[in-house]
Short mmCIF file of C-alpha atoms in Angstrom, two decimals:
data_model
loop_
_atom_site.label_atom_id
_atom_site.label_comp_id
_atom_site.label_asym_id
_atom_site.label_seq_id
_atom_site.Cartn_x
_atom_site.Cartn_y
_atom_site.Cartn_z
CA MET A 287 161.77 109.79 75.99
CA ALA A 288 161.41 106.44 77.73
CA MET A 289 159.28 106.26 80.82
CA ALA A 290 160.55 104.11 83.68
CA ASN A 291 159.01 102.94 86.96
CA LYS A 292 155.34 103.04 86.06
CA ALA A 293 152.91 102.42 88.90
CA ILE A 294 151.22 99.09 88.21
CA ASN A 295 147.79 97.79 89.09
CA LEU A 296 147.95 95.66 92.21
CA ALA A 297 145.27 93.36 90.87
CA SER A 298 147.70 92.21 88.19
CA VAL A 299 150.45 91.08 90.55
CA GLY A 300 148.61 89.18 93.22
CA SER A 301 148.20 89.71 96.93
CA VAL A 302 151.12 91.86 98.07
CA PHE A 303 149.11 94.59 99.77
CA PRO A 304 149.53 95.76 103.39
CA SER A 305 147.66 94.05 106.16
CA SER A 306 145.81 97.23 107.14
CA VAL A 307 144.26 97.47 103.69
CA ASP A 308 143.53 93.75 103.57
CA LYS A 309 141.42 94.32 106.67
CA LEU A 310 139.60 97.15 104.96
CA LYS A 311 139.02 94.99 101.88
CA LYS A 312 137.30 92.36 103.97
CA SER A 313 134.99 94.91 105.54
CA SER A 314 134.06 96.57 102.23
CA SER A 315 130.81 95.41 100.64
CA SER A 316 130.95 97.49 97.49
CA THR A 317 134.33 98.18 95.92
CA SER A 318 137.74 96.76 96.72
CA VAL A 319 140.37 99.23 97.89
CA HIS A 320 142.99 96.56 97.26
CA LYS A 321 142.34 96.36 93.52
CA LYS A 322 142.36 100.09 92.91
CA LEU A 323 145.57 101.22 94.53
CA ARG A 324 148.44 101.37 92.08
CA VAL A 325 151.94 100.63 93.29
CA SER A 326 155.13 98.98 92.10
CA ARG A 327 155.91 95.54 93.46
CA PHE A 328 159.20 95.43 95.22
CA PRO A 329 160.21 96.42 98.78
CA SER A 330 162.18 99.47 99.82
CA VAL A 331 164.95 99.01 102.35
CA LYS A 332 166.98 101.83 103.79
CA ALA A 333 170.47 101.24 102.48
CA VAL A 334 172.85 99.25 104.69
CA GLN A 335 176.41 98.50 103.58
CA SER A 336 176.90 94.84 102.78
CA PRO A 337 179.72 93.02 104.58
CA VAL A 338 182.59 92.97 102.10
CA GLU A 339 186.24 92.21 102.52
CA SER A 340 187.97 95.56 103.08
CA GLY A 341 185.10 97.34 101.26
CA THR A 342 187.32 98.24 98.30
CA GLY A 343 188.96 94.88 97.62
CA ARG A 344 188.92 93.12 94.30
CA TRP A 345 186.44 90.55 95.61
CA ALA A 346 183.85 93.24 96.31
CA ARG A 347 183.63 94.16 92.63
CA GLN A 348 183.19 90.60 91.43
CA ARG A 349 179.93 89.19 90.17
CA ARG A 350 177.55 87.91 92.85
CA PRO A 351 176.84 84.21 92.26
CA GLN A 352 173.12 84.94 92.62
CA ASN A 353 173.11 86.64 89.20
CA VAL A 354 172.00 84.64 86.17
CA ASP A 355 174.53 84.20 83.39
CA GLY A 356 174.82 87.02 80.91
CA ASP A 357 176.05 90.58 80.39
CA PHE A 358 174.44 92.48 83.27
CA PHE A 359 175.29 91.64 86.88
CA VAL A 360 175.36 93.10 90.40
CA ASP A 361 178.58 92.93 92.43
CA HIS A 362 179.16 92.53 96.17
CA THR A 363 179.14 96.29 96.91
CA CYS A 364 175.33 96.40 96.64
CA ILE A 365 173.80 98.19 99.65
CA ASP A 366 170.27 96.86 99.03
CA CYS A 367 168.86 100.34 98.37
CA ASP A 368 166.32 98.80 95.98
CA THR A 369 166.80 101.38 93.21
CA CYS A 370 167.38 98.91 90.39
CA ARG A 371 164.48 96.71 91.47
CA TRP A 372 161.88 99.42 90.95
CA MET A 373 163.54 101.00 87.93
CA ALA A 374 163.92 97.70 86.07
CA PRO A 375 161.81 95.06 87.88
CA GLN A 376 161.90 92.84 84.79
CA VAL A 377 165.68 92.45 85.23
CA PHE A 378 166.54 92.82 88.92
CA LYS A 379 165.20 91.32 92.13
CA ARG A 380 166.31 90.82 95.73
CA VAL A 381 168.19 87.57 96.33
CA ASP A 382 169.84 86.73 99.66
CA GLY A 383 169.66 90.27 101.01
CA MET A 384 170.95 92.16 97.97
CA SER A 385 169.96 92.86 94.38
CA ALA A 386 170.79 90.48 91.55
CA VAL A 387 169.96 90.00 87.88
CA PHE A 388 167.34 87.26 87.63
CA LYS A 389 166.67 87.76 83.91
CA GLN A 390 168.87 89.37 81.27
CA PRO A 391 167.22 92.07 79.12
CA THR A 392 165.55 90.51 76.08
CA CYS A 393 164.21 93.62 74.33
CA LYS A 394 165.23 97.24 73.74
CA GLU A 395 162.99 98.63 76.50
CA ASP A 396 164.27 96.17 79.10
CA ARG A 397 167.86 96.97 78.18
CA LEU A 398 167.23 100.72 78.42
CA ASN A 399 165.63 100.30 81.87
CA ALA A 400 168.59 98.18 83.01
CA LEU A 401 171.05 100.84 81.81
CA GLN A 402 169.03 103.57 83.54
CA ALA A 403 169.23 101.52 86.74
CA LEU A 404 172.98 101.06 86.21
CA LEU A 405 173.44 104.83 85.94
CA SER A 406 171.25 105.46 88.99
CA CYS A 407 172.85 102.88 91.29
CA PRO A 408 174.34 104.90 94.19
CA THR A 409 177.32 102.57 94.61
CA SER A 410 177.94 101.67 90.95
CA SER A 411 177.25 98.06 91.87
CA ILE A 412 175.57 97.23 88.57
CA ARG A 413 178.03 96.28 85.85
CA THR A 414 178.28 94.65 82.44
CA GLU A 415 180.74 92.12 81.12
CA VAL A 416 181.11 94.18 77.93
CA PRO A 417 181.18 98.01 77.97
CA PRO A 418 177.72 99.07 76.76
CA SER A 419 177.91 100.88 73.43
CA ASP A 420 174.49 102.47 74.05
CA ILE A 421 175.24 103.96 77.49
CA LEU A 422 175.20 107.51 76.12
CA GLU A 423 171.70 107.01 74.78
CA ALA A 424 170.60 105.91 78.26
CA GLN A 425 172.22 108.98 79.82
CA LYS A 426 170.24 111.23 77.48
CA THR A 427 166.93 109.93 78.87
CA PHE A 428 167.46 111.61 82.25
CA PRO A 429 165.54 113.16 83.84
CA ILE A 430 162.77 110.63 83.13
CA PRO A 431 159.09 111.70 83.09
CA ILE A 432 157.09 109.70 85.62
CA ASP A 433 153.74 109.83 83.82
CA GLU A 434 153.40 112.44 81.10
CA LYS A 435 149.59 112.32 81.10
CA LYS A 436 148.82 112.16 84.83
CA LEU A 437 151.86 113.99 86.21
CA PRO A 438 152.96 116.41 83.49
CA GLY A 439 156.23 118.15 84.26
CA VAL A 440 157.29 115.75 87.04
CA TYR A 441 160.58 113.92 86.42
CA HIS A 442 162.76 111.34 88.14
CA CYS A 443 166.35 112.65 88.10
CA GLY A 444 168.11 109.30 88.49
CA TYR A 445 171.76 109.30 89.59
CA HIS A 446 170.98 108.35 93.21
CA SER A 447 173.64 109.26 95.75
CA GLU A 448 175.18 106.94 98.31
CA LYS A 449 175.35 110.00 100.60
CA SER A 450 171.54 109.86 100.74
CA TYR A 451 171.39 106.07 101.13
CA GLY A 452 170.22 105.76 97.54
CA ALA A 453 167.27 108.17 97.82
CA ALA A 454 165.54 109.39 94.67
CA SER A 455 165.42 113.03 93.58
CA TYR A 456 162.70 114.64 91.47
CA LEU A 457 162.32 117.69 89.25
CA ILE A 458 159.11 119.72 89.02
CA ILE A 459 158.73 121.93 85.95
CA HIS A 460 156.71 124.91 87.17
CA PRO A 461 155.72 128.25 85.57
CA GLU A 462 156.85 130.15 88.67
CA GLY A 463 160.25 128.44 88.71
CA ASN A 464 161.34 124.80 88.62
CA ILE A 465 161.88 122.88 91.85
CA LEU A 466 164.43 120.14 92.52
CA VAL A 467 163.16 117.86 95.30
CA ASP A 468 166.15 116.53 97.29
CA SER A 469 169.58 116.07 95.76
CA PRO A 470 170.76 113.55 93.19
CA LYS A 471 174.43 112.72 92.78
CA PHE A 472 176.04 115.62 90.94
CA THR A 473 176.80 115.03 87.29
CA GLU A 474 177.38 117.71 84.68
CA ARG A 475 175.43 115.81 82.05
CA LEU A 476 172.29 115.87 84.23
CA ALA A 477 172.87 119.54 85.07
CA GLN A 478 172.90 120.40 81.37
CA LYS A 479 169.67 118.49 80.77
CA ILE A 480 168.00 120.29 83.70
CA GLU A 481 169.15 123.62 82.26
CA MET A 482 167.50 122.69 78.96
CA LEU A 483 164.26 122.22 80.90
CA GLY A 484 164.48 125.72 82.37
CA GLY A 485 166.96 125.32 85.22
CA VAL A 486 166.03 125.33 88.90
CA ARG A 487 164.75 128.14 91.10
CA TYR A 488 164.50 126.18 94.35
CA MET A 489 166.13 123.04 95.68
CA PHE A 490 163.71 121.74 98.30
CA LEU A 491 165.35 119.42 100.83
CA THR A 492 162.73 117.28 102.58
CA HIS A 493 164.99 116.52 105.55
CA LYS A 494 168.62 116.28 106.62
CA ASP A 495 169.29 112.71 105.40
CA ASP A 496 168.85 113.27 101.67
CA VAL A 497 170.88 116.43 100.99
CA ALA A 498 173.73 114.63 99.13
CA ASP A 499 175.47 117.05 96.71
CA HIS A 500 173.19 120.01 97.48
CA GLY A 501 176.11 122.46 97.55
CA LYS A 502 177.35 121.51 94.09
CA TRP A 503 173.85 121.72 92.63
CA SER A 504 173.16 125.08 94.25
CA LYS A 505 176.37 126.53 92.86
CA ARG A 506 175.95 125.01 89.40
CA LEU A 507 172.28 125.94 88.93
CA SER A 508 172.27 129.13 91.03
CA CYS A 509 169.22 127.96 92.96
CA ASP A 510 168.09 128.71 96.51
CA ARG A 511 168.04 125.73 98.87
CA ILE A 512 165.16 125.24 101.33
CA LEU A 513 165.48 123.21 104.54
CA HIS A 514 163.75 123.36 107.90
CA SER A 515 165.92 125.01 110.55
CA GLN A 516 165.53 122.01 112.88
CA ASP A 517 167.29 119.82 110.32
CA VAL A 518 170.19 122.17 109.60
CA GLU A 519 173.58 120.56 110.28
CA VAL A 520 177.18 121.60 109.65
CA CYS A 521 176.99 120.64 105.99
CA THR A 522 173.83 122.70 105.43
CA THR A 523 174.46 125.83 107.49
CA ASP A 524 174.72 127.88 104.29
CA VAL A 525 171.31 126.98 102.84
CA GLU A 526 169.60 130.12 101.59
CA ILE A 527 166.12 129.57 103.07
CA LYS A 528 165.63 128.04 106.52
CA LEU A 529 162.03 127.31 107.40
CA GLU A 530 160.98 128.29 110.92
CA GLY A 531 158.02 127.14 112.98
CA THR A 532 155.31 124.72 111.93
CA GLY A 533 154.12 126.23 108.64
CA PRO A 534 152.57 125.61 106.23
CA TRP A 535 154.64 127.61 103.76
CA SER A 536 153.91 128.51 100.15
CA LEU A 537 156.20 128.50 97.12
CA GLY A 538 153.43 129.74 94.83
CA GLU A 539 149.71 129.38 94.31
CA ASP A 540 149.83 125.59 94.01
CA ILE A 541 152.98 124.57 95.91
CA MET A 542 152.63 124.06 99.68
CA LEU A 543 155.23 122.87 102.19
CA ILE A 544 153.86 120.91 105.16
CA HIS A 545 155.84 120.34 108.36
CA THR A 546 155.68 116.61 109.16
CA PRO A 547 158.00 116.00 112.13
CA GLY A 548 158.72 112.46 113.23
CA HIS A 549 161.35 110.84 111.03
CA THR A 550 163.38 113.95 111.84
CA GLU A 551 162.34 117.08 113.69
CA GLY A 552 162.48 119.11 110.51
CA SER A 553 160.92 116.73 107.99
CA VAL A 554 158.77 118.60 105.48
CA CYS A 555 156.56 117.33 102.64
CA LEU A 556 155.82 119.18 99.39
CA LEU A 557 152.26 119.24 98.03
CA TYR A 558 151.93 120.06 94.32
CA LYS A 559 148.23 120.88 94.25
CA SER A 560 147.76 121.17 90.48
CA VAL A 561 148.56 117.49 89.87
CA LYS A 562 147.59 116.26 93.35
CA VAL A 563 150.96 114.76 94.25
CA LEU A 564 152.72 114.73 97.63
CA PHE A 565 156.50 114.37 97.86
CA THR A 566 157.13 112.76 101.24
CA GLY A 567 160.89 112.29 101.57
CA ASP A 568 161.34 109.65 104.30
CA HIS A 569 158.10 110.54 106.08
CA LEU A 570 155.89 107.92 104.41
CA LEU A 571 156.52 105.29 101.74
CA MET A 572 155.32 101.99 100.33
CA ARG A 573 157.18 98.73 100.72
CA GLU A 574 156.15 95.25 99.60
CA SER A 575 154.77 94.64 103.08
CA GLY A 576 152.67 97.79 102.93
CA LEU A 577 152.80 101.44 103.89
CA ASP A 578 155.75 102.20 106.13
CA ILE A 579 157.30 104.97 108.22
CA MET A 580 160.62 103.14 108.74
CA GLU A 581 160.52 103.28 112.53
CA ILE A 582 163.96 101.67 112.76
CA TYR A 583 165.47 104.82 111.23
CA ASN A 584 163.36 107.29 113.20
CA LYS A 585 165.51 110.12 114.56
CA CYS A 586 162.81 111.97 116.47
CA SER A 587 159.56 110.33 117.62
CA VAL A 588 157.38 107.55 116.24
CA PRO A 589 154.17 108.96 117.82
CA ALA A 590 155.03 112.38 116.35
CA GLN A 591 155.52 110.78 112.95
CA LEU A 592 152.14 109.06 113.15
CA ASN A 593 150.53 112.35 114.16
CA SER A 594 152.12 113.89 111.08
CA VAL A 595 150.72 111.10 108.89
CA GLU A 596 147.27 111.94 110.27
CA LYS A 597 147.77 115.53 109.09
CA LEU A 598 147.83 114.21 105.54
CA LEU A 599 144.14 113.33 105.80
CA GLU A 600 143.38 117.04 105.51
CA LEU A 601 145.21 117.33 102.18
CA GLU A 602 143.94 116.60 98.69
CA PHE A 603 146.30 114.38 96.69
CA ASN A 604 146.17 111.15 94.70
CA TRP A 605 149.89 110.36 94.48
CA ILE A 606 152.64 109.78 97.04
CA ILE A 607 156.20 110.09 95.71
CA PRO A 608 158.68 109.17 98.47
CA GLY A 609 162.45 109.45 98.67
CA HIS A 610 162.64 105.68 99.18
CA GLY A 611 160.21 103.01 98.10
CA ARG A 612 157.30 102.65 95.72
CA ARG A 613 155.33 105.52 94.26
CA ILE A 614 151.64 105.20 95.05
CA GLU A 615 148.64 106.26 92.99
CA PHE A 616 145.27 106.29 94.75
CA LYS A 617 141.96 106.13 92.92
CA ASP A 618 140.81 109.30 94.65
CA VAL A 619 141.15 111.28 97.89
CA GLN A 620 138.55 109.15 99.65
CA GLU A 621 140.56 105.99 99.01
CA LYS A 622 143.72 107.78 100.15
CA ASN A 623 142.10 108.74 103.44
CA THR A 624 140.62 105.31 104.04
CA ILE A 625 144.01 103.66 103.60
CA LEU A 626 145.94 106.22 105.68
CA GLU A 627 143.41 106.04 108.52
CA ALA A 628 143.72 102.24 108.67
CA PHE A 629 147.51 102.46 108.54
CA VAL A 630 147.73 104.99 111.38
CA GLN A 631 145.35 103.01 113.55
CA GLU A 632 147.32 99.82 113.02
CA LYS A 633 150.65 101.54 113.72
CA TYR A 634 149.36 103.18 116.89
CA THR A 635 148.26 99.76 118.13
CA GLN A 636 151.63 98.20 117.30
CA HIS A 637 153.56 101.01 118.94
CA SER A 638 151.39 100.91 122.08
CA SER A 639 151.94 97.14 122.38
CA SER A 640 155.70 97.56 121.97
CA MET A 641 155.83 100.25 124.63
CA ASN A 642 153.87 98.05 127.04
CA VAL A 643 156.39 95.24 126.51
CA ILE A 644 159.28 97.61 127.16
CA ARG A 645 157.66 98.91 130.35
CA SER A 646 157.07 95.36 131.61
CA LEU A 647 160.75 94.58 131.15
CA HIS A 648 161.67 97.46 133.44
CA VAL A 649 159.25 96.55 136.22
#
């Protein structure tokens, strides 16, 4: 099975690391934090609908002029969710605020990655001039293992949903029952593949934004949904398990749920202790500009979110897998803590400065 979206060594792509870590790098006399952190290159942007004529008009589905000539292209309905750019960075990049094909696939692997991105695009904005004869082969690759050696049993589901602004969903194969992290777009083909991997016992919803087709998945796979009570809305009132209080909660010996309020009141992260990976939803992610908490989309409290990021210093993990943005692999827990501490300190300073400006405007 093909493996997409590998984390790549930052040292191989140049200086694209966050300012907080650049500061740490300068102060380090022994080893460089910058060179050790592994992360994909391209930025994550919360999806925003592009301005199109009528939204469903013929023009919207036409090829963007920013695409290079060739079979694959992105049309004007792109919402800049960034999915294709991290699934097939050798084919897609951001041009003038949306994705575009900057290089047509030239080998079998590149073509497969491009087709996987096409199938995962939440708005079906990636198209081909000629119907792809190998699309079924691409469909069979889902769910895609992230790293079979370092993260055995952890899969990317693909099929991102526009209802979740293009967020990614993941499958954890676990001896005590498999776990689906957030909801992909429902498709029977994916459901059958998940059944072949043992089905799903729990659907863990990190927060209220990324629930997508949770009802269809719950019914199809007969799994119990988990969501914090503070994030329950009309569309999720029937979830089977509503978390109460501040936790933590356990789903087994090595699965812990950690309440991380801030992005929303009921945001919760999942720590898979055995492989040292933290699924963060929208709580914390990596963009090209660095670690990010997406303050512009905060629905609760930025200081609360930063406090919740500080809570992560107490946890032992080497990977961050977010709902949006780059996956991050740290060298070890010490590096993780060094980077998170610098990030929180920098964000607190920025937020304090912003609040002082706002107060001065009201004097």
